[in-house]
Each structure stands twice: as structure tokens, then as C-alpha cells.
Amino acid sequence: MSSQSSSAVEVTPLPREAGSKVNFGASITGVNLNDLDDGSFEKIREAIYVHNVVVVKGQHDLLPTKQFELVHRLDPDAPAEHGFRTTEQGKKSTGILAKLKWYTIPGTAGVQLIGQGYQGDDHFGLKGITMNGVGHASFHADLLSEEDLAKGDTRFGIFHFDGIIYGSYPSRVTTLRSIRVPKGPLLTVRWDDGSGRTMKAQPGATAFISNSQLYGLLTDEEKKLVENSYWEPAPHPFSWTEGRKARSTGLGIAPGGQVLDLDKLPPWTPEKVFCFPMVWMNPVTGERGFQVRSEVVRKIYLRHSPFEEPHVIDDLEYIRNWLNNILDRIMAPEYVSIPAVEEGDVVMFNNWGVIHSAIECPASYGVRTGEYGRLFGEYSADNS
């Protein structure tokens, strides 16, 4: 039986900086994620969907097995494995996924070690691992110089929601426990799009943008269109899109680059190529959010009502420009949240309600260690 009470759980909205238009995010205290009673769990679940991003404080002793149990409890119908699959399956991945290091913590099916630098002699059975952080060079069309990076200038890597996409729906909730946080001066995140925009970021933090706020920036006519439209990714989408790059903001696709022909991809079946809505419904608040993973879209199906035959567009340059026009409306510092994290904090977010990006950090700032848990998502028509 749990020794804690749901009455001890406190949910507090995150502080906002002057000029910020961010309307999401909260911190949670008074909870031990190793020992959750039903009432405390329901408070946390509700907070995730009401606030979209929550920072659960003081979880230094959280066991990876308990982190996995919590993620599965949040999506009980999903398969009990990590949304990027196991270490062995990860090694067989292609495209950008093949560049990631895959270290599933033994005894868990869905918690993986992420970070930068030497991860210790023995991390819950993972021994002597040194990790290279995935920086913006893996994603961007144009790059910062090594000198700029060394002095603390940086970029958002790529804004995205979590999901392997092919044969899987996006995860409902992602959890990220900070174990070791890099130490150093605040980083300067650069837009490098001609706007001169920058913002400060804590080393080791993650950036978030609200899909419902993006939806709110659309015109009424655009809302009607996207509410009734849907999109289709390529099979093995990260292999298909590997020749293309993101813009310097980390949001939207840059001009140029090539996709692979479908017959050049690993074996695939049409049954595993799912179509996804453009607008996703929050299961607790009912809020609508515009969410499309722009780098993997192969077709869009546009219509203004559910009774209309969709206009199918497979011109990738048209799709790129159409999506970038929408995404540009939210890509400003006042809409980006970078919650402060301390060692022991667990960031949990509604993966159907926000997009997120890592922020590159110089190796000189030291080791980063995190535990990352999420599942393959289960989709319900009630939530689209």
C-alpha cells in the first residue's frame, strides 16, 4: 500500500518571464513516483493534460522500473516497450535513428539512458558507457561554427513529437528524469533566420512549444481546413527524409535535399503506413492542437468538411511551404518554454499537446545523464 496521500500533491504553474505568451507548464511537489497511490496518480495524469508539461521535483531515488510502470500506467493499452523499441532493434534502425545510441536499462522494456559523456561504471546494469550528444549538425542545413558553440551559442536541435511513426502512433506521454545536469553559463539559443532572435537557456534543458497555441494562431478558415484534413508519412520515414534538413530555428524543413525513392527503403508494407490527423484533441481539456511532423510528411489530404472528398497533395515543395507558413507563426521566443530543471527532476509531457527539442550544450559543460521513458502510442478516434 502506498504511504503517500493525494492531498500532499501540489501543482503550481511555472513562472513566466516578462513578455512571455507561454500558457502551459507546471511543477509538482509532494509526490514520490516510486510509491504512487491511485489518487496521486490521477492528480499527476490530470496535471499532464491540463498543463501539458510538468516538472516533478525531487525524484532522486526514482527506479527505472518504476518510471516504466508509470509511463505504462498513463497509457495502459499501449504495448509495454519503449517507443523507439529496444537496444537491439535500435541498432537495426536506419536514417537519423541509426545515429542515435540505444541503451535500454536492463529490467525495463521502456526506459533508455540518454546523455553526453561518460555515464559511470555501472548505471543500473549499463556499464562503462560514453555517449555523444546528438547536436544540431545532425539536423540543420547550415551550422554554427565550433568557435560559436564553444562560447555558448547554440540552436534548438529539431522540434518534434515522439514517435517512430511507421507502424506506430505517437506516444501519449514522455518522461525524462534528469540525473546529471551540465554546469556552466546560460546558453544563447540563436534563430539565425535573419530575425536576430535569441533566447537564453539553461544547460541540459528541453524546449517546448504548445500545439494548441499554434492552432489558436490560425484563421477561422484555416482551422476549418486543418480540423478536417490529415497527413500521411512515408514508410520508414526517417530513412526516407534523411537527405533533407531542418531550418536553423529547428522548426520546419529547409529548401533542398532529397528523399529516398520508396523502392530504396527497407522492406515495408502499406498496412503500417498510418494516416494521422492534423488536429489532435486533449483528452482532459478538449483543447485542439495543430500537430504535424513536417520532415516525414509524404502526402497531405486537404478538405473543409468530413463529407468532402480530400484534395491529395504529394508535391513535397508545396507541402514544405504550406507547413512552414503555419509553423512560422509560433516560432518566436515568447511562445517557447524552457523549464528550469534540477538533478532529480522528472519532466513529463503530453506528447500529443506539445512539440519539444533538445538544446545542444558544449562538452566543456560536463556530463549529462538522463533516463527517457515512453511507449508506442495507442490511437483512439475519440482523441482526434
PDB file of C-alpha atoms in Angstrom, residues 150-383:
ATOM      1  CA  ALA A 150      32.395  26.609 -27.561  1.00  0.00           C
ATOM      2  CA  LYS A 151      31.486  30.100 -26.350  1.00  0.00           C
ATOM      3  CA  GLY A 152      27.926  29.034 -25.520  1.00  0.00           C
ATOM      4  CA  ASP A 153      25.967  29.878 -28.651  1.00  0.00           C
ATOM      5  CA  THR A 154      23.612  27.088 -29.656  1.00  0.00           C
ATOM      6  CA  ARG A 155      20.452  26.109 -31.543  1.00  0.00           C
ATOM      7  CA  PHE A 156      17.321  24.124 -30.946  1.00  0.00           C
ATOM      8  CA  GLY A 157      18.009  20.711 -32.492  1.00  0.00           C
ATOM      9  CA  ILE A 158      14.682  19.842 -34.090  1.00  0.00           C
ATOM     10  CA  PHE A 159      11.197  20.399 -32.699  1.00  0.00           C
ATOM     11  CA  HIS A 160       9.176  17.202 -32.877  1.00  0.00           C
ATOM     12  CA  PHE A 161       6.763  14.924 -31.111  1.00  0.00           C
ATOM     13  CA  ASP A 162       7.946  11.463 -30.099  1.00  0.00           C
ATOM     14  CA  GLY A 163       7.052   8.562 -32.327  1.00  0.00           C
ATOM     15  CA  ILE A 164       8.662   6.077 -34.660  1.00  0.00           C
ATOM     16  CA  ILE A 165       5.660   6.776 -36.969  1.00  0.00           C
ATOM     17  CA  TYR A 166       5.920   3.691 -39.177  1.00  0.00           C
ATOM     18  CA  GLY A 167       3.599   1.055 -37.743  1.00  0.00           C
ATOM     19  CA  SER A 168       3.041   3.077 -34.584  1.00  0.00           C
ATOM     20  CA  TYR A 169       1.074   6.001 -33.232  1.00  0.00           C
ATOM     21  CA  PRO A 170       2.815   8.743 -31.234  1.00  0.00           C
ATOM     22  CA  SER A 171       3.409   8.166 -27.549  1.00  0.00           C
ATOM     23  CA  ARG A 172       0.800   9.627 -25.215  1.00  0.00           C
ATOM     24  CA  VAL A 173       3.244  10.825 -22.562  1.00  0.00           C
ATOM     25  CA  THR A 174       7.029  11.086 -22.460  1.00  0.00           C
ATOM     26  CA  THR A 175       9.038  11.169 -19.218  1.00  0.00           C
ATOM     27  CA  LEU A 176      12.598  12.423 -18.811  1.00  0.00           C
ATOM     28  CA  ARG A 177      14.449  12.176 -15.494  1.00  0.00           C
ATOM     29  CA  SER A 178      17.465  14.452 -15.052  1.00  0.00           C
ATOM     30  CA  ILE A 179      20.211  12.647 -13.158  1.00  0.00           C
ATOM     31  CA  ARG A 180      23.231  14.796 -14.015  1.00  0.00           C
ATOM     32  CA  VAL A 181      22.814  18.276 -15.483  1.00  0.00           C
ATOM     33  CA  PRO A 182      25.677  20.063 -17.291  1.00  0.00           C
ATOM     34  CA  LYS A 183      27.143  23.013 -15.389  1.00  0.00           C
ATOM     35  CA  GLY A 184      28.039  26.337 -16.968  1.00  0.00           C
ATOM     36  CA  PRO A 185      26.799  29.794 -18.001  1.00  0.00           C
ATOM     37  CA  LEU A 186      23.434  30.168 -19.665  1.00  0.00           C
ATOM     38  CA  LEU A 187      23.441  29.249 -23.341  1.00  0.00           C
ATOM     39  CA  THR A 188      22.331  31.648 -26.076  1.00  0.00           C
ATOM     40  CA  VAL A 189      19.920  29.963 -28.478  1.00  0.00           C
ATOM     41  CA  ARG A 190      20.119  31.582 -31.913  1.00  0.00           C
ATOM     42  CA  TRP A 191      17.384  31.635 -34.568  1.00  0.00           C
ATOM     43  CA  ASP A 192      19.813  32.545 -37.388  1.00  0.00           C
ATOM     44  CA  ASP A 193      16.895  33.163 -39.762  1.00  0.00           C
ATOM     45  CA  GLY A 194      17.542  36.847 -40.346  1.00  0.00           C
ATOM     46  CA  SER A 195      15.281  37.920 -37.470  1.00  0.00           C
ATOM     47  CA  GLY A 196      18.078  38.420 -34.937  1.00  0.00           C
ATOM     48  CA  ARG A 197      16.056  36.495 -32.366  1.00  0.00           C
ATOM     49  CA  THR A 198      17.778  34.750 -29.474  1.00  0.00           C
ATOM     50  CA  MET A 199      16.848  33.462 -26.045  1.00  0.00           C
ATOM     51  CA  LYS A 200      18.725  32.186 -23.010  1.00  0.00           C
ATOM     52  CA  ALA A 201      18.595  28.550 -21.957  1.00  0.00           C
ATOM     53  CA  GLN A 202      19.815  26.531 -19.013  1.00  0.00           C
ATOM     54  CA  PRO A 203      22.374  23.869 -19.997  1.00  0.00           C
ATOM     55  CA  GLY A 204      20.708  20.467 -20.242  1.00  0.00           C
ATOM     56  CA  ALA A 205      17.171  21.834 -20.547  1.00  0.00           C
ATOM     57  CA  THR A 206      14.487  20.966 -23.115  1.00  0.00           C
ATOM     58  CA  ALA A 207      12.404  23.466 -25.094  1.00  0.00           C
ATOM     59  CA  PHE A 208       8.646  23.153 -25.679  1.00  0.00           C
ATOM     60  CA  ILE A 209       6.024  24.758 -27.944  1.00  0.00           C
ATOM     61  CA  SER A 210       2.266  24.363 -27.499  1.00  0.00           C
ATOM     62  CA  ASN A 211       0.274  22.844 -30.345  1.00  0.00           C
ATOM     63  CA  SER A 212      -2.934  24.416 -29.023  1.00  0.00           C
ATOM     64  CA  GLN A 213      -1.339  27.865 -29.078  1.00  0.00           C
ATOM     65  CA  LEU A 214      -0.282  27.229 -32.678  1.00  0.00           C
ATOM     66  CA  TYR A 215      -3.845  26.183 -33.520  1.00  0.00           C
ATOM     67  CA  GLY A 216      -5.056  29.399 -31.920  1.00  0.00           C
ATOM     68  CA  LEU A 217      -2.914  31.448 -34.329  1.00  0.00           C
ATOM     69  CA  LEU A 218      -4.781  30.078 -37.355  1.00  0.00           C
ATOM     70  CA  THR A 219      -7.620  31.919 -39.043  1.00  0.00           C
ATOM     71  CA  ASP A 220     -11.144  30.515 -38.747  1.00  0.00           C
ATOM     72  CA  GLU A 221     -10.953  29.288 -42.338  1.00  0.00           C
ATOM     73  CA  GLU A 222      -7.606  27.591 -41.681  1.00  0.00           C
ATOM     74  CA  LYS A 223      -8.993  25.940 -38.552  1.00  0.00           C
ATOM     75  CA  LYS A 224     -11.900  24.539 -40.549  1.00  0.00           C
ATOM     76  CA  LEU A 225      -9.445  23.175 -43.107  1.00  0.00           C
ATOM     77  CA  VAL A 226      -6.983  21.517 -40.707  1.00  0.00           C
ATOM     78  CA  GLU A 227      -9.738  20.092 -38.481  1.00  0.00           C
ATOM     79  CA  ASN A 228     -10.968  18.041 -41.429  1.00  0.00           C
ATOM     80  CA  SER A 229      -7.628  17.267 -43.083  1.00  0.00           C
ATOM     81  CA  TYR A 230      -4.991  14.642 -42.417  1.00  0.00           C
ATOM     82  CA  TRP A 231      -1.451  13.691 -43.398  1.00  0.00           C
ATOM     83  CA  GLU A 232       0.414  10.596 -44.448  1.00  0.00           C
ATOM     84  CA  PRO A 233       4.073   9.929 -43.599  1.00  0.00           C
ATOM     85  CA  ALA A 234       6.450   7.965 -45.754  1.00  0.00           C
ATOM     86  CA  PRO A 235       7.183   4.367 -44.760  1.00  0.00           C
ATOM     87  CA  HIS A 236      10.372   4.204 -42.686  1.00  0.00           C
ATOM     88  CA  PRO A 237      10.060   7.979 -42.592  1.00  0.00           C
ATOM     89  CA  PHE A 238      13.421   8.814 -41.029  1.00  0.00           C
ATOM     90  CA  SER A 239      15.265   6.880 -43.714  1.00  0.00           C
ATOM     91  CA  TRP A 240      13.096   8.452 -46.416  1.00  0.00           C
ATOM     92  CA  THR A 241      13.758  12.021 -45.237  1.00  0.00           C
ATOM     93  CA  GLU A 242      17.417  11.705 -44.212  1.00  0.00           C
ATOM     94  CA  GLY A 243      18.667  13.733 -47.193  1.00  0.00           C
ATOM     95  CA  ARG A 244      16.636  16.766 -46.107  1.00  0.00           C
ATOM     96  CA  LYS A 245      17.474  19.160 -43.295  1.00  0.00           C
ATOM     97  CA  ALA A 246      15.691  21.408 -40.808  1.00  0.00           C
ATOM     98  CA  ARG A 247      15.793  25.171 -40.824  1.00  0.00           C
ATOM     99  CA  SER A 248      18.114  26.973 -38.417  1.00  0.00           C
ATOM    100  CA  THR A 249      15.268  27.550 -35.930  1.00  0.00           C
ATOM    101  CA  GLY A 250      14.799  23.800 -35.542  1.00  0.00           C
ATOM    102  CA  LEU A 251      11.205  24.075 -36.792  1.00  0.00           C
ATOM    103  CA  GLY A 252      10.264  23.398 -40.399  1.00  0.00           C
ATOM    104  CA  ILE A 253      12.150  21.995 -43.370  1.00  0.00           C
ATOM    105  CA  ALA A 254      14.861  23.917 -45.245  1.00  0.00           C
ATOM    106  CA  PRO A 255      14.878  24.101 -49.053  1.00  0.00           C
ATOM    107  CA  GLY A 256      16.749  21.419 -50.982  1.00  0.00           C
ATOM    108  CA  GLY A 257      17.724  17.907 -50.109  1.00  0.00           C
ATOM    109  CA  GLN A 258      16.399  14.678 -51.483  1.00  0.00           C
ATOM    110  CA  VAL A 259      14.142  11.944 -50.189  1.00  0.00           C
ATOM    111  CA  LEU A 260      14.650   8.289 -50.976  1.00  0.00           C
ATOM    112  CA  ASP A 261      12.525   6.541 -53.554  1.00  0.00           C
ATOM    113  CA  LEU A 262      10.138   4.142 -51.859  1.00  0.00           C
ATOM    114  CA  ASP A 263      11.769   1.165 -53.559  1.00  0.00           C
ATOM    115  CA  LYS A 264      15.106   2.152 -51.969  1.00  0.00           C
ATOM    116  CA  LEU A 265      13.725   1.923 -48.424  1.00  0.00           C
ATOM    117  CA  PRO A 266      13.965  -1.137 -46.171  1.00  0.00           C
ATOM    118  CA  PRO A 267      11.083  -3.593 -46.723  1.00  0.00           C
ATOM    119  CA  TRP A 268       7.716  -2.120 -45.783  1.00  0.00           C
ATOM    120  CA  THR A 269       4.010  -2.840 -46.009  1.00  0.00           C
ATOM    121  CA  PRO A 270       1.190  -0.350 -46.712  1.00  0.00           C
ATOM    122  CA  GLU A 271      -0.716  -1.583 -43.636  1.00  0.00           C
ATOM    123  CA  LYS A 272       1.914   0.031 -41.404  1.00  0.00           C
ATOM    124  CA  VAL A 273       1.677   3.438 -43.056  1.00  0.00           C
ATOM    125  CA  PHE A 274      -0.932   5.212 -40.933  1.00  0.00           C
ATOM    126  CA  CYS A 275      -2.630   8.490 -41.721  1.00  0.00           C
ATOM    127  CA  PHE A 276      -2.731  10.996 -38.866  1.00  0.00           C
ATOM    128  CA  PRO A 277      -4.991  13.948 -38.093  1.00  0.00           C
ATOM    129  CA  MET A 278      -3.643  17.482 -38.336  1.00  0.00           C
ATOM    130  CA  VAL A 279      -5.601  18.459 -35.227  1.00  0.00           C
ATOM    131  CA  TRP A 280      -5.265  16.459 -32.004  1.00  0.00           C
ATOM    132  CA  MET A 281      -7.719  16.627 -29.124  1.00  0.00           C
ATOM    133  CA  ASN A 282      -6.622  16.890 -25.494  1.00  0.00           C
ATOM    134  CA  PRO A 283      -8.467  14.045 -23.693  1.00  0.00           C
ATOM    135  CA  VAL A 284      -8.939  16.062 -20.469  1.00  0.00           C
ATOM    136  CA  THR A 285      -9.404  19.699 -21.527  1.00  0.00           C
ATOM    137  CA  GLY A 286     -10.840  19.168 -25.005  1.00  0.00           C
ATOM    138  CA  GLU A 287      -8.362  21.697 -26.426  1.00  0.00           C
ATOM    139  CA  ARG A 288      -7.404  21.302 -30.055  1.00  0.00           C
ATOM    140  CA  GLY A 289      -3.808  21.461 -31.231  1.00  0.00           C
ATOM    141  CA  PHE A 290      -2.185  21.519 -34.664  1.00  0.00           C
ATOM    142  CA  GLN A 291       0.441  18.774 -34.827  1.00  0.00           C
ATOM    143  CA  VAL A 292       2.194  17.535 -37.957  1.00  0.00           C
ATOM    144  CA  ARG A 293       5.726  16.143 -38.070  1.00  0.00           C
ATOM    145  CA  SER A 294       6.791  18.159 -41.089  1.00  0.00           C
ATOM    146  CA  GLU A 295      10.006  16.361 -42.016  1.00  0.00           C
ATOM    147  CA  VAL A 296       8.309  12.998 -42.617  1.00  0.00           C
ATOM    148  CA  VAL A 297       5.108  14.064 -44.449  1.00  0.00           C
ATOM    149  CA  ARG A 298       4.759  12.499 -47.903  1.00  0.00           C
ATOM    150  CA  LYS A 299       1.138  13.461 -48.626  1.00  0.00           C
ATOM    151  CA  ILE A 300      -1.481  15.798 -47.223  1.00  0.00           C
ATOM    152  CA  TYR A 301      -5.220  15.312 -47.661  1.00  0.00           C
ATOM    153  CA  LEU A 302      -6.983  18.685 -47.540  1.00  0.00           C
ATOM    154  CA  ARG A 303     -10.716  19.151 -47.106  1.00  0.00           C
ATOM    155  CA  HIS A 304     -13.059  21.624 -45.406  1.00  0.00           C
ATOM    156  CA  SER A 305     -15.605  19.130 -44.108  1.00  0.00           C
ATOM    157  CA  PRO A 306     -15.728  15.422 -43.280  1.00  0.00           C
ATOM    158  CA  PHE A 307     -18.128  14.931 -46.184  1.00  0.00           C
ATOM    159  CA  GLU A 308     -15.803  16.432 -48.783  1.00  0.00           C
ATOM    160  CA  GLU A 309     -13.518  14.344 -50.971  1.00  0.00           C
ATOM    161  CA  PRO A 310      -9.977  15.322 -49.918  1.00  0.00           C
ATOM    162  CA  HIS A 311      -7.603  17.102 -52.252  1.00  0.00           C
ATOM    163  CA  VAL A 312      -4.497  14.908 -52.181  1.00  0.00           C
ATOM    164  CA  ILE A 313      -1.181  16.749 -52.478  1.00  0.00           C
ATOM    165  CA  ASP A 314       2.110  14.905 -52.834  1.00  0.00           C
ATOM    166  CA  ASP A 315       4.223  17.807 -54.123  1.00  0.00           C
ATOM    167  CA  LEU A 316       6.862  17.971 -51.373  1.00  0.00           C
ATOM    168  CA  GLU A 317       7.837  21.570 -52.108  1.00  0.00           C
ATOM    169  CA  TYR A 318       4.191  22.661 -51.833  1.00  0.00           C
ATOM    170  CA  ILE A 319       3.832  20.705 -48.577  1.00  0.00           C
ATOM    171  CA  ARG A 320       7.065  22.204 -47.193  1.00  0.00           C
ATOM    172  CA  ASN A 321       5.965  25.774 -47.907  1.00  0.00           C
ATOM    173  CA  TRP A 322       2.408  25.200 -46.689  1.00  0.00           C
ATOM    174  CA  LEU A 323       3.583  23.775 -43.373  1.00  0.00           C
ATOM    175  CA  ASN A 324       6.378  26.307 -42.874  1.00  0.00           C
ATOM    176  CA  ASN A 325       3.863  29.137 -43.321  1.00  0.00           C
ATOM    177  CA  ILE A 326       1.868  27.739 -40.400  1.00  0.00           C
ATOM    178  CA  LEU A 327       4.847  26.870 -38.205  1.00  0.00           C
ATOM    179  CA  ASP A 328       6.456  30.302 -38.606  1.00  0.00           C
ATOM    180  CA  ARG A 329       3.613  31.871 -36.610  1.00  0.00           C
ATOM    181  CA  ILE A 330       4.651  30.155 -33.367  1.00  0.00           C
ATOM    182  CA  MET A 331       8.445  30.225 -33.817  1.00  0.00           C
ATOM    183  CA  ALA A 332       9.201  33.204 -31.601  1.00  0.00           C
ATOM    184  CA  PRO A 333      10.838  33.417 -28.145  1.00  0.00           C
ATOM    185  CA  GLU A 334       7.606  34.492 -26.472  1.00  0.00           C
ATOM    186  CA  TYR A 335       5.992  31.157 -27.398  1.00  0.00           C
ATOM    187  CA  VAL A 336       8.915  28.897 -26.408  1.00  0.00           C
ATOM    188  CA  SER A 337       9.121  27.460 -22.887  1.00  0.00           C
ATOM    189  CA  ILE A 338      12.412  26.145 -21.490  1.00  0.00           C
ATOM    190  CA  PRO A 339      11.568  24.919 -17.973  1.00  0.00           C
ATOM    191  CA  ALA A 340      14.423  25.012 -15.481  1.00  0.00           C
ATOM    192  CA  VAL A 341      15.405  21.553 -14.240  1.00  0.00           C
ATOM    193  CA  GLU A 342      17.488  20.326 -11.337  1.00  0.00           C
ATOM    194  CA  GLU A 343      19.102  16.962 -10.829  1.00  0.00           C
ATOM    195  CA  GLY A 344      16.396  14.573  -9.678  1.00  0.00           C
ATOM    196  CA  ASP A 345      13.560  16.311 -11.536  1.00  0.00           C
ATOM    197  CA  VAL A 346      11.311  14.360 -13.901  1.00  0.00           C
ATOM    198  CA  VAL A 347       9.861  16.276 -16.840  1.00  0.00           C
ATOM    199  CA  MET A 348       6.640  14.707 -18.097  1.00  0.00           C
ATOM    200  CA  PHE A 349       4.777  15.998 -21.122  1.00  0.00           C
ATOM    201  CA  ASN A 350       1.695  15.445 -23.217  1.00  0.00           C
ATOM    202  CA  ASN A 351       3.252  14.248 -26.466  1.00  0.00           C
ATOM    203  CA  TRP A 352       0.010  14.960 -28.329  1.00  0.00           C
ATOM    204  CA  GLY A 353      -0.082  18.523 -26.982  1.00  0.00           C
ATOM    205  CA  VAL A 354       3.445  19.931 -27.296  1.00  0.00           C
ATOM    206  CA  ILE A 355       6.461  19.586 -29.527  1.00  0.00           C
ATOM    207  CA  HIS A 356       9.910  19.630 -27.968  1.00  0.00           C
ATOM    208  CA  SER A 357      13.577  19.987 -28.806  1.00  0.00           C
ATOM    209  CA  ALA A 358      16.875  19.254 -27.143  1.00  0.00           C
ATOM    210  CA  ILE A 359      19.325  22.157 -26.869  1.00  0.00           C
ATOM    211  CA  GLU A 360      22.935  21.437 -27.721  1.00  0.00           C
ATOM    212  CA  CYS A 361      25.450  22.016 -24.940  1.00  0.00           C
ATOM    213  CA  PRO A 362      29.273  22.245 -25.163  1.00  0.00           C
ATOM    214  CA  ALA A 363      31.149  19.200 -23.915  1.00  0.00           C
ATOM    215  CA  SER A 364      33.106  21.530 -21.624  1.00  0.00           C
ATOM    216  CA  TYR A 365      29.957  21.946 -19.506  1.00  0.00           C
ATOM    217  CA  GLY A 366      30.311  18.357 -18.335  1.00  0.00           C
ATOM    218  CA  VAL A 367      28.306  15.167 -18.275  1.00  0.00           C
ATOM    219  CA  ARG A 368      24.596  14.970 -18.903  1.00  0.00           C
ATOM    220  CA  THR A 369      22.701  11.880 -17.785  1.00  0.00           C
ATOM    221  CA  GLY A 370      19.014  11.278 -18.225  1.00  0.00           C
ATOM    222  CA  GLU A 371      16.508   8.433 -18.282  1.00  0.00           C
ATOM    223  CA  TYR A 372      13.945   8.655 -21.031  1.00  0.00           C
ATOM    224  CA  GLY A 373      10.722   6.672 -20.930  1.00  0.00           C
ATOM    225  CA  ARG A 374       7.872   6.425 -23.395  1.00  0.00           C
ATOM    226  CA  LEU A 375       5.825   3.818 -25.228  1.00  0.00           C
ATOM    227  CA  PHE A 376       4.351   3.155 -28.621  1.00  0.00           C
ATOM    228  CA  GLY A 377       1.090   5.081 -28.523  1.00  0.00           C
ATOM    229  CA  GLU A 378      -2.392   3.670 -28.931  1.00  0.00           C
ATOM    230  CA  TYR A 379      -4.742   5.734 -31.058  1.00  0.00           C
ATOM    231  CA  SER A 380      -8.443   6.354 -30.498  1.00  0.00           C
ATOM    232  CA  ALA A 381     -10.725   8.191 -32.904  1.00  0.00           C
ATOM    233  CA  ASP A 382     -12.212   9.905 -29.845  1.00  0.00           C
ATOM    234  CA  ASN A 383      -8.976  11.845 -29.426  1.00  0.00           C
TER     235      ASN A 383
END
